[in-house]
XYZ file of C-alpha atoms in Angstrom:
658
model
C 119.840 119.762 82.854
C 121.641 122.888 81.653
C 118.651 123.892 79.516
C 116.336 123.516 82.490
C 118.554 125.774 84.639
C 118.678 128.384 81.891
C 114.888 128.271 81.652
C 114.526 128.825 85.400
C 116.967 131.764 85.340
C 115.160 133.248 82.351
C 111.826 133.064 84.145
C 113.311 134.785 87.228
C 114.949 137.573 85.208
C 112.023 140.067 85.419
C 111.933 139.722 89.200
C 115.645 140.504 89.467
C 115.094 143.625 87.350
C 112.197 144.790 89.546
C 114.220 144.225 92.714
C 117.184 146.139 91.296
C 114.999 149.092 90.322
C 113.311 149.106 93.723
C 116.554 149.180 95.679
C 118.005 151.773 93.300
C 115.042 154.092 93.842
C 115.184 153.597 97.599
C 118.885 154.367 97.634
C 118.340 157.406 95.440
C 115.645 158.724 97.774
C 117.530 158.050 100.973
C 121.032 158.644 99.530
C 122.750 156.329 101.918
C 120.477 157.266 104.858
C 122.264 160.658 105.354
C 120.709 162.903 107.978
C 119.821 166.461 106.846
C 118.817 169.103 109.430
C 116.305 171.726 108.336
C 117.293 175.187 109.672
C 115.283 178.348 109.558
C 116.732 181.606 108.268
C 117.099 182.893 111.846
C 118.874 179.737 113.020
C 121.268 179.992 110.100
C 122.137 183.604 110.965
C 122.754 182.582 114.594
C 125.170 179.884 113.472
C 126.897 182.451 111.245
C 127.297 184.738 114.235
C 128.710 181.831 116.273
C 131.167 180.993 113.495
C 130.265 177.267 113.629
C 129.722 176.755 109.879
C 132.545 174.825 108.190
C 131.267 174.502 104.591
C 128.586 176.244 102.526
C 126.874 175.587 99.196
C 124.472 178.166 97.761
C 121.850 177.261 95.155
C 119.410 179.828 93.736
C 115.765 178.822 93.317
C 114.268 179.659 89.925
C 111.760 182.503 89.547
C 111.959 183.259 93.279
C 114.147 185.522 95.437
C 115.108 182.580 97.619
C 118.417 180.755 97.998
C 119.024 177.266 99.301
C 121.936 177.130 101.728
C 123.523 173.737 102.421
C 126.535 172.988 104.552
C 127.982 171.554 107.740
C 128.539 172.698 111.297
C 131.706 171.964 113.190
C 129.941 169.567 115.605
C 128.275 167.503 112.817
C 129.322 163.934 112.098
C 130.370 162.758 108.659
C 126.832 161.917 107.481
C 125.131 165.047 108.890
C 124.438 168.332 107.091
C 122.032 171.239 107.260
C 119.729 172.862 104.782
C 118.097 176.282 105.008
C 116.225 178.795 102.898
C 117.171 182.513 102.996
C 115.809 185.523 101.233
C 117.941 187.512 98.845
C 118.224 190.369 101.360
C 119.794 188.049 103.974
C 122.210 186.396 101.551
C 125.092 188.967 102.055
C 125.325 187.992 105.714
C 126.151 184.425 104.756
C 128.523 185.319 101.917
C 130.349 187.959 104.004
C 130.861 185.433 106.780
C 132.381 182.928 104.366
C 134.616 185.601 102.736
C 135.824 187.013 106.056
C 136.833 183.561 107.273
C 138.501 182.737 103.984
C 136.080 179.928 103.343
C 135.258 179.268 99.727
C 131.634 178.595 99.021
C 129.993 176.940 96.020
C 127.316 178.569 93.957
C 125.350 176.167 91.717
C 122.845 176.868 89.022
C 119.126 176.332 89.458
C 118.280 172.572 88.972
C 114.918 173.552 87.587
C 116.634 175.181 84.647
C 118.413 171.880 83.703
C 116.319 169.935 81.195
C 118.487 166.809 81.590
C 118.059 166.759 85.338
C 114.346 167.359 84.944
C 114.045 164.335 82.643
C 116.083 162.135 84.980
C 114.057 163.055 88.050
C 110.535 163.230 86.594
C 110.309 161.218 83.363
C 112.911 158.424 83.648
C 111.176 156.579 86.570
C 107.897 156.538 84.630
C 109.636 155.178 81.520
C 111.327 152.436 83.556
C 108.011 151.412 85.153
C 106.203 151.283 81.786
C 108.953 149.181 80.154
C 109.044 146.759 83.092
C 105.252 146.324 83.028
C 105.304 145.759 79.269
C 107.977 143.073 79.564
C 106.155 141.270 82.392
C 102.745 141.273 80.702
C 104.363 140.245 77.441
C 105.873 137.196 79.125
C 102.517 136.284 80.662
C 100.815 136.606 77.299
C 103.411 134.386 75.611
C 103.013 131.781 78.376
C 99.254 131.521 77.923
C 98.092 133.227 74.778
C 94.512 132.130 75.324
C 94.294 133.065 78.989
C 91.813 135.839 78.287
C 89.869 134.027 75.547
C 87.306 132.529 77.921
C 84.537 132.315 75.354
C 86.605 130.760 72.577
C 85.946 127.138 71.699
C 88.531 124.585 72.798
C 87.575 122.179 70.021
C 90.727 121.143 68.177
C 90.805 120.541 64.444
C 92.317 117.232 63.401
C 95.572 118.047 61.653
C 96.492 114.502 60.673
C 97.443 113.279 64.152
C 94.842 110.510 64.004
C 96.427 107.724 61.959
C 93.879 105.126 63.117
C 91.840 103.496 60.346
C 88.878 101.140 60.437
C 91.257 98.235 59.794
C 92.942 99.059 63.128
C 89.628 98.721 65.009
C 89.192 94.988 65.554
C 85.678 93.646 65.975
C 82.811 96.156 66.210
C 81.573 95.155 62.750
C 78.049 96.555 63.123
C 79.263 99.640 64.943
C 81.723 100.452 62.171
C 78.962 100.095 59.594
C 76.898 102.689 61.456
C 79.633 105.313 61.463
C 80.844 104.412 57.960
C 77.425 105.512 56.776
C 78.149 109.009 58.067
C 81.345 109.212 56.068
C 79.565 107.934 52.955
C 76.965 110.682 53.341
C 79.605 113.373 53.650
C 81.407 112.067 50.566
C 78.311 111.352 48.438
C 75.222 113.088 49.875
C 73.209 112.745 46.639
C 73.088 108.985 47.095
C 71.030 109.450 50.254
C 69.093 112.519 49.202
C 67.848 110.699 46.114
C 65.535 108.582 48.268
C 64.723 111.421 50.648
C 66.920 110.057 53.434
C 68.149 112.435 56.120
C 71.409 111.542 57.745
C 71.336 111.595 61.583
C 72.504 114.868 63.072
C 74.074 113.129 66.018
C 75.348 109.652 66.838
C 75.812 108.652 70.482
C 78.364 105.910 71.200
C 77.339 104.089 74.377
C 79.159 101.319 76.178
C 81.317 100.275 79.149
C 84.734 101.889 79.622
C 87.514 100.566 77.414
C 85.315 99.075 74.682
C 86.657 101.354 71.945
C 84.284 104.327 71.698
C 87.032 106.932 71.421
C 89.068 104.603 69.201
C 86.097 104.335 66.843
C 85.857 108.127 66.689
C 89.597 108.325 65.904
C 89.046 105.842 63.092
C 86.297 108.088 61.707
C 88.770 110.969 61.812
C 91.367 108.848 60.050
C 88.948 107.790 57.304
C 87.113 111.073 56.755
C 88.275 113.594 54.189
C 86.389 116.398 55.932
C 87.382 118.624 58.867
C 87.128 116.788 62.182
C 86.809 118.704 65.464
C 87.272 116.904 68.773
C 86.632 118.153 72.312
C 85.913 116.791 75.789
C 82.665 117.534 77.586
C 84.579 119.018 80.510
C 86.162 121.637 78.211
C 82.845 123.502 78.022
C 82.249 124.041 81.738
C 84.212 126.751 83.537
C 83.996 128.761 86.736
C 82.436 131.774 85.038
C 78.757 131.582 84.162
C 78.077 131.797 80.434
C 81.534 130.710 79.295
C 80.377 127.192 78.354
C 77.469 128.479 76.267
C 79.814 130.925 74.543
C 82.203 128.109 73.701
C 79.376 126.033 72.227
C 78.332 128.960 70.015
C 81.911 129.543 68.917
C 82.436 125.834 68.175
C 79.381 125.617 65.905
C 80.240 128.935 64.300
C 83.668 127.610 63.374
C 82.205 124.275 62.242
C 79.677 125.977 59.938
C 82.524 127.768 58.181
C 84.097 124.402 57.359
C 80.904 122.417 56.695
C 80.516 119.599 55.903
C 82.442 118.463 58.981
C 82.370 116.171 62.014
C 82.449 117.110 65.703
C 83.399 114.532 68.334
C 82.478 115.236 71.981
C 84.083 112.761 74.377
C 82.477 112.106 77.789
C 79.401 114.159 76.934
C 77.800 113.269 80.293
C 80.051 115.946 81.850
C 77.856 118.608 80.235
C 74.720 116.721 79.143
C 73.370 115.430 82.435
C 69.701 115.707 83.171
C 68.662 119.212 84.227
C 67.172 120.035 87.612
C 68.279 116.845 89.379
C 70.498 116.009 92.310
C 70.720 117.693 95.690
C 70.075 121.423 95.424
C 69.017 121.337 91.765
C 71.214 121.698 88.714
C 74.340 123.721 88.106
C 73.488 126.980 86.341
C 76.628 127.058 84.227
C 76.282 123.434 83.124
C 72.587 123.834 82.347
C 73.178 126.974 80.292
C 75.845 125.117 78.341
C 73.477 122.194 77.730
C 70.680 124.558 76.657
C 72.980 126.180 74.119
C 74.087 122.763 72.813
C 70.444 121.692 72.378
C 69.652 124.893 70.500
C 72.647 124.594 68.198
C 71.926 120.957 67.352
C 68.262 121.430 66.482
C 66.954 124.926 67.103
C 65.677 127.790 64.980
C 68.905 128.070 63.048
C 69.835 125.726 60.229
C 72.617 123.315 61.015
C 73.174 121.454 57.752
C 76.422 119.662 57.089
C 77.517 119.227 60.712
C 77.400 115.725 62.224
C 78.112 115.268 65.914
C 79.527 112.059 67.385
C 79.498 111.788 71.178
C 80.683 109.084 73.578
C 79.620 108.202 77.116
C 79.419 105.210 79.423
C 76.516 106.725 81.389
C 73.600 107.203 78.959
C 71.099 106.848 81.813
C 72.071 110.250 83.257
C 71.752 112.207 80.001
C 68.960 114.737 79.550
C 66.005 113.331 77.545
C 66.010 116.404 75.286
C 69.518 115.465 74.177
C 68.422 111.997 73.052
C 65.324 112.916 71.073
C 65.191 112.613 67.262
C 66.739 115.626 65.574
C 69.614 115.755 68.042
C 71.196 112.414 68.836
C 69.007 110.425 66.492
C 71.013 107.237 66.727
C 72.552 105.393 69.647
C 75.271 102.864 68.855
C 75.992 100.446 71.695
C 79.670 99.481 71.818
C 79.524 96.388 74.024
C 82.200 94.097 75.401
C 83.760 91.897 72.700
C 82.898 88.220 72.322
C 85.452 85.440 71.825
C 85.821 86.046 68.083
C 86.248 89.792 68.537
C 88.702 89.300 71.406
C 90.877 87.179 69.125
C 90.813 89.915 66.478
C 91.765 92.508 69.127
C 94.601 90.265 70.323
C 95.903 90.019 66.749
C 95.922 93.824 66.442
C 97.820 94.385 69.695
C 100.194 91.457 69.031
C 101.520 93.001 65.804
C 104.490 94.675 67.459
C 105.172 91.912 70.012
C 107.315 88.773 69.706
C 105.215 85.800 70.801
C 106.522 82.310 71.498
C 105.379 79.379 69.356
C 103.214 77.958 72.131
C 101.064 81.113 72.375
C 97.599 80.440 70.988
C 95.551 83.620 70.637
C 92.310 81.664 70.313
C 92.899 80.012 73.709
C 93.660 83.397 75.276
C 90.464 84.848 73.783
C 88.403 82.002 75.244
C 89.974 82.460 78.675
C 89.276 86.196 78.892
C 85.471 86.638 78.866
C 84.393 90.050 80.100
C 87.674 91.698 79.010
C 87.312 94.955 77.120
C 89.632 96.023 74.316
C 91.599 98.173 76.773
C 91.929 95.197 79.152
C 93.287 93.010 76.350
C 95.823 95.655 75.323
C 96.891 95.962 78.967
C 97.120 92.167 79.254
C 99.619 91.860 76.388
C 101.560 94.876 77.633
C 101.872 93.352 81.115
C 103.009 90.080 79.538
C 105.663 91.936 77.526
C 106.895 93.712 80.661
C 107.142 90.392 82.503
C 109.117 88.851 79.612
C 111.580 91.766 79.705
C 111.869 91.443 83.477
C 112.675 87.736 83.086
C 115.269 88.452 80.339
C 113.382 86.424 77.742
C 113.568 86.920 73.998
C 109.830 86.327 73.454
C 106.495 86.283 75.285
C 105.376 82.806 76.328
C 102.152 81.479 77.848
C 103.735 81.683 81.302
C 103.927 85.488 81.003
C 100.412 85.705 79.570
C 98.999 83.543 82.399
C 100.752 85.669 84.995
C 99.608 88.865 83.256
C 95.998 87.613 83.288
C 96.210 87.066 87.032
C 97.794 90.484 87.535
C 95.030 92.217 85.572
C 92.264 90.360 87.431
C 93.634 90.182 90.977
C 96.860 92.190 91.150
C 100.513 91.067 91.449
C 101.359 87.916 93.381
C 102.603 88.585 96.908
C 105.393 86.024 96.857
C 107.353 87.753 99.628
C 104.533 87.376 102.144
C 105.172 84.578 104.639
C 102.215 82.199 104.908
C 101.936 79.752 107.786
C 101.207 76.071 107.176
C 97.821 76.490 108.849
C 96.860 79.340 106.512
C 98.037 77.395 103.475
C 95.977 74.370 104.496
C 92.923 76.518 105.159
C 93.129 78.336 101.816
C 93.800 75.086 99.932
C 90.654 73.409 101.323
C 88.641 76.558 100.708
C 89.669 76.779 97.031
C 89.344 73.000 96.580
C 85.731 73.317 97.765
C 85.011 75.892 95.050
C 86.698 73.711 92.428
C 84.840 70.511 93.313
C 81.486 72.279 92.934
C 82.578 73.536 89.510
C 83.736 70.069 88.491
C 80.781 68.026 89.759
C 77.791 70.387 89.412
C 76.257 70.161 85.959
C 75.291 73.820 85.392
C 78.322 75.334 87.134
C 81.101 77.207 85.340
C 84.186 75.329 84.198
C 87.261 75.386 86.435
C 90.332 76.683 84.577
C 92.781 77.427 87.363
C 93.226 77.168 91.138
C 95.893 78.991 93.132
C 96.631 79.677 96.774
C 99.167 82.407 96.022
C 97.889 85.659 97.624
C 96.927 88.409 95.184
C 95.432 91.729 96.207
C 93.159 91.158 99.214
C 92.519 87.497 98.320
C 94.467 84.632 99.863
C 93.818 82.585 96.714
C 91.214 82.174 94.009
C 89.580 79.705 91.661
C 89.154 80.825 88.033
C 85.789 79.556 86.775
C 84.666 80.501 83.269
C 81.434 79.774 81.382
C 81.469 76.643 79.243
C 79.866 78.626 76.423
C 79.923 82.371 75.961
C 76.452 83.879 76.074
C 74.921 87.263 75.386
C 74.136 87.901 79.044
C 71.063 85.712 79.650
C 71.289 83.202 82.510
C 68.851 80.484 83.506
C 67.621 79.846 87.027
C 69.691 76.643 87.239
C 72.833 78.512 86.225
C 72.261 81.219 88.834
C 71.669 78.591 91.550
C 74.833 76.785 90.424
C 76.788 80.053 90.705
C 75.527 80.560 94.261
C 76.369 76.952 95.143
C 79.879 77.358 93.732
C 80.423 80.536 95.749
C 79.366 78.751 98.951
C 81.600 75.730 98.277
C 84.573 77.324 100.039
C 82.747 77.840 103.336
C 81.207 74.355 103.140
C 84.666 72.809 102.686
C 86.045 74.745 105.663
C 83.199 73.596 107.889
C 83.412 69.922 106.851
C 87.178 69.333 106.770
C 88.587 71.902 109.195
C 85.775 71.993 111.728
C 85.859 75.799 111.851
C 84.807 78.756 109.746
C 86.845 81.811 108.765
C 86.418 85.292 107.322
C 87.796 84.183 103.954
C 84.313 83.622 102.506
C 83.007 87.167 103.103
C 83.363 88.225 99.462
C 81.728 84.952 98.354
C 78.744 85.698 100.606
C 78.428 89.203 99.173
C 78.272 87.916 95.596
C 75.939 85.035 96.458
C 73.563 87.322 98.350
C 73.422 89.805 95.470
C 72.550 87.028 93.017
C 69.905 85.528 95.328
C 68.262 88.887 96.051
C 68.209 89.767 92.354
C 66.519 86.429 91.654
C 63.777 87.361 94.129
C 63.319 91.103 93.480
C 64.296 91.542 89.803
C 64.102 88.242 87.921
C 60.917 86.802 89.457
C 62.602 83.469 90.302
C 60.971 82.807 93.688
C 57.640 82.076 95.362
C 56.830 85.800 95.295
C 56.057 85.478 91.602
C 57.082 87.313 88.440
C 57.214 90.806 89.902
C 59.994 93.364 90.127
C 60.199 94.760 93.635
C 63.544 96.521 93.347
C 65.747 98.003 90.667
C 69.365 99.005 90.561
C 69.721 102.255 92.495
C 71.376 105.332 91.021
C 73.687 107.701 92.867
C 72.188 111.010 93.943
C 74.924 113.002 92.217
C 74.726 111.053 88.960
C 71.689 112.864 87.670
C 68.906 111.003 89.490
C 66.398 112.032 92.132
C 67.416 111.698 95.751
C 64.284 110.007 97.075
C 62.784 106.770 95.740
C 59.422 105.516 96.965
C 59.269 101.952 98.289
C 56.727 100.098 96.174
C 56.126 97.192 98.567
C 54.878 96.792 102.131
C 56.829 95.727 105.199
C 55.198 92.308 104.973
C 56.517 91.874 101.429
C 59.964 93.055 102.582
C 59.917 90.273 105.172
C 58.947 87.756 102.488
C 61.770 88.995 100.244
C 64.283 88.447 103.028
C 62.865 84.980 103.717
C 62.943 83.987 100.041
C 66.540 85.191 99.707
C 67.545 83.258 102.808
C 65.832 80.102 101.534
C 67.807 80.234 98.268
C 71.102 80.678 100.123
C 70.358 77.875 102.602
C 69.294 75.385 99.897
C 72.407 76.115 97.854
C 74.602 75.789 100.943
C 73.136 72.397 101.807
C 73.640 71.292 98.214
C 77.272 72.464 98.321
C 77.921 70.481 101.506
C 76.365 67.356 99.998
C 78.502 67.543 96.837
C 81.671 68.072 98.879
C 80.883 65.156 101.224
C 80.197 62.883 98.253
C 83.574 63.868 96.718
C 85.655 63.964 99.866
C 88.599 62.173 98.266
C 88.804 64.662 95.381
C 88.801 67.590 97.810
C 91.737 66.042 99.719
C 93.643 65.409 96.485
C 93.162 68.946 95.196
C 94.092 70.425 98.589
C 97.244 68.300 98.760
C 98.189 69.262 95.200
C 97.695 72.964 95.979
C 99.865 72.762 99.102
C 102.564 71.108 97.017
C 102.371 73.134 93.767
C 100.446 76.288 94.902
C 98.863 76.579 91.433
C 96.948 74.036 89.346
C 96.123 74.538 85.671
C 93.114 73.168 83.816
C 95.158 70.269 82.405
C 96.457 69.308 85.848
C 92.972 69.465 87.389
C 91.538 67.272 84.626
C 94.380 64.764 85.099
C 93.753 64.543 88.864
C 90.020 64.011 88.296
C 90.647 61.375 85.610
C 93.305 59.358 87.498
C 92.202 60.105 91.083
C 95.917 60.429 91.882
C 98.673 63.020 92.114
C 101.211 60.918 90.225
C 99.967 62.369 86.955
C 101.304 65.819 87.902
C 104.891 64.684 87.212
C 104.218 64.717 83.486
C 102.264 67.990 83.510
C 104.644 70.290 85.311
C 103.659 73.396 83.422
C 100.991 74.781 81.158
C 103.800 75.621 78.741
C 105.139 72.423 77.114
C 108.094 74.264 75.588
C 109.553 74.605 79.087
C 109.807 70.789 79.462
C 112.917 68.781 78.692
C 113.028 66.119 75.962
C 112.782 63.340 78.583
C 109.741 64.968 80.213
C 108.094 65.432 76.820
C 108.586 61.743 75.986
C 107.127 60.737 79.361
C 104.117 62.933 78.708
C 103.741 61.526 75.172
C 103.839 58.014 76.583
C 100.996 58.841 78.981
C 98.988 60.241 76.100
C 99.731 57.057 74.059
C 101.192 58.933 71.106
C 102.493 56.517 68.506
C 106.139 56.735 67.494
C 107.006 59.260 70.219
C 110.419 57.675 70.879
C 111.673 58.647 67.389
C 110.407 62.271 67.524
C 112.538 65.337 68.257
C 111.505 68.018 70.731
C 109.534 70.187 68.283
C 107.658 67.159 66.908
C 106.823 66.009 70.440
C 105.503 69.472 71.373
C 103.305 69.570 68.280
C 101.979 66.040 68.855
C 101.206 66.754 72.519
C 99.383 70.004 71.672
C 97.359 68.248 68.964
C 96.514 65.405 71.329
C 95.174 67.915 73.906
C-alpha cells in the first residue's frame, strides 16, 4: 500500500512543480497586489510644491537623461505608492525639496547595467520552462516508449515463455502431424527439396472456440528451434489509415532478417475479412492492411523461409484471395474432441489435481459429448473449486457431476423457494422427457433428471447419444429428438390438464430441427431440395440482401410440412406417455422426493417398477455410503461373499458389477 501511495505522489510531482512556478510568477508580477500610481512630471512637481511627499527613491535610466522617481504621499495607505519619470533638468527640484525638508532619499544604480538582474528577469523564466517541459515529456516517453511508433510491428518474438510441447496437447493427432511437418521442413529442408516438394507458405487452423488452435500454435513455438513471432489480428488495425499496412511491412521485414522463422496470427478474421462487403462497403484501413498482407505472403517479392500459421473460428468470412494456394495453402480443421480425445484431455488437466478413487475419467469423457478442450479444463477447475468450498481433501464424482451441471446450465438456485405446485409441474414435465428417452428406440439415452432450477430452466433432463457419431443423423433419430423434446408438454397436458410456458425452449429446438429436415436435409414430401441455408450476419462479411429462391406457394408448403412433422411427433409422444403412465408417475414421485435422479437410479426404477430400490442407490458416489448401505446394495446385486468383505472390497465389487 505504501508503494502505491509513493507511486501516486511521484506521478503528481510535475504538476506540483508547475503550480508552484505559476503562483511564484504571478506573485512576482503582482508583488502582493500593491497599487502603484503613475504620475506625470507636472503632477510630481505639484506634489513637491504641496509638500505631500513622505519618501523618495531615485533610479537613473541607462543611456537616457531620464530618472525614475518612486515614493509615497502622506495620504497613501500602506500598499500604495507612486511612480513618475522626470527629465534631468527637473531633477534638482525634487532633490532640493527632499534636502530642504531633511528627508533622505535613495539613489539606486541602473537595473539595466546589472547582468545578474538581467539574467534573473529575462533568462531564468525561460530556463525554468524548458526544464519543466523536458521533465514532463521525459516522463511521458518513459510511460509509453512506443507511443509514437505507430508503424512499428507489434509482433512479439518468443523468448522462451511458451513451455507447451506436443506432449501437452492431448488428442489432435492428425492436426499435430500437419504442423510437425512444418517444423521438420525448417530443421531439414533438403529432405523435402530432394523430391521437389514446396512447404506450404501458410497454414490456417480452423475450428470452434476452445478446441486448441492457439494451444497448438504454442506447442509449435515450444518445439521449434527457430524464431517464432506471434501477434493478434486486431493489433494491425488502428485509427490512422495506413498504420496497419505499415505494421505488416515491418513485421515481414523483421521476419526476413531472422528467416527461417514462424509467424502466428491469432484471430486473423479481424483483419482478413472479405473486402467490399457489409453495409456501406469495407473499411479502408482494414482493406489496406489485408492488401499488404496478401502482397507480402505471395507478391512480387520473394518470401522464402517464412511460414505463417493463423487461427480463426470464422473461415467463412475470410477473403477468398487469402485462402488461395500460395498464401494459406493448407487448412487444418481442429474439431471438437471425441470420447477418446476427451479422456486424453482429462488426463492432461488432471495432472495437478487430487482425484478420489471413485473418479473414472473414461466415464466422464463419455458423459461430456460436445465439450471442447477449454470446456473440459473449466469442468475440472470448477470441480476443484467445489471441493475446496466443501473442505474436502480430494475431488469426487459428486463435485464433477455438480461442475458438469454448472458448466451446462449454471449454478443451482437452491435458495429459491419453489411451491409444491411448481415442483409437481416440473417433475411431470421432466418425467415426460425421460419416458420418451427410455421407451423410444432411436431416442438419446437418459443419464440424469433434476428439478433443481439452474439458469432460466426450472429443471432439465440430460439425454446423451448412445454412440458418439461424427455428426451424421438419420431421419428416425431426428424424429426421435423432436418427439423427446415434445414429451414434456405432452406429459403436462395428459396428467395436469393444463399447459405452461415451460416448454417454450423445447418448441424452439423442435421447430428448428423440423424446418431443417424440410428445407435443408430433404426429409419431407417436398423432395430432396435445399430451399434455405443458414443465414450469415450482415456485419460478418456477407452481403446484406439474399434472394428468396422459392415461391410463396412453396413457402406455404414448407410451413405445412414442418407443422405435419411436429404434429406427428407430438401425437407419438402422447401415445408413449399414455402407454407408460405408471412409469411417469413413479419418476415424478421420485423427483419430488429426491429432486435429482442419476442413470443408475432411473434404470433401477424402470427394472423394478418401484421406488423401494432407491434406498440402496442413494448416491452416484458409492464411497459416500456406509458399510451397512454397501452390504445392502451388494445383496441386491447378488454379489457372492459380500458379508465377509470390507468397505473397499465392497466398493470395488459393486463398481465391477455395474
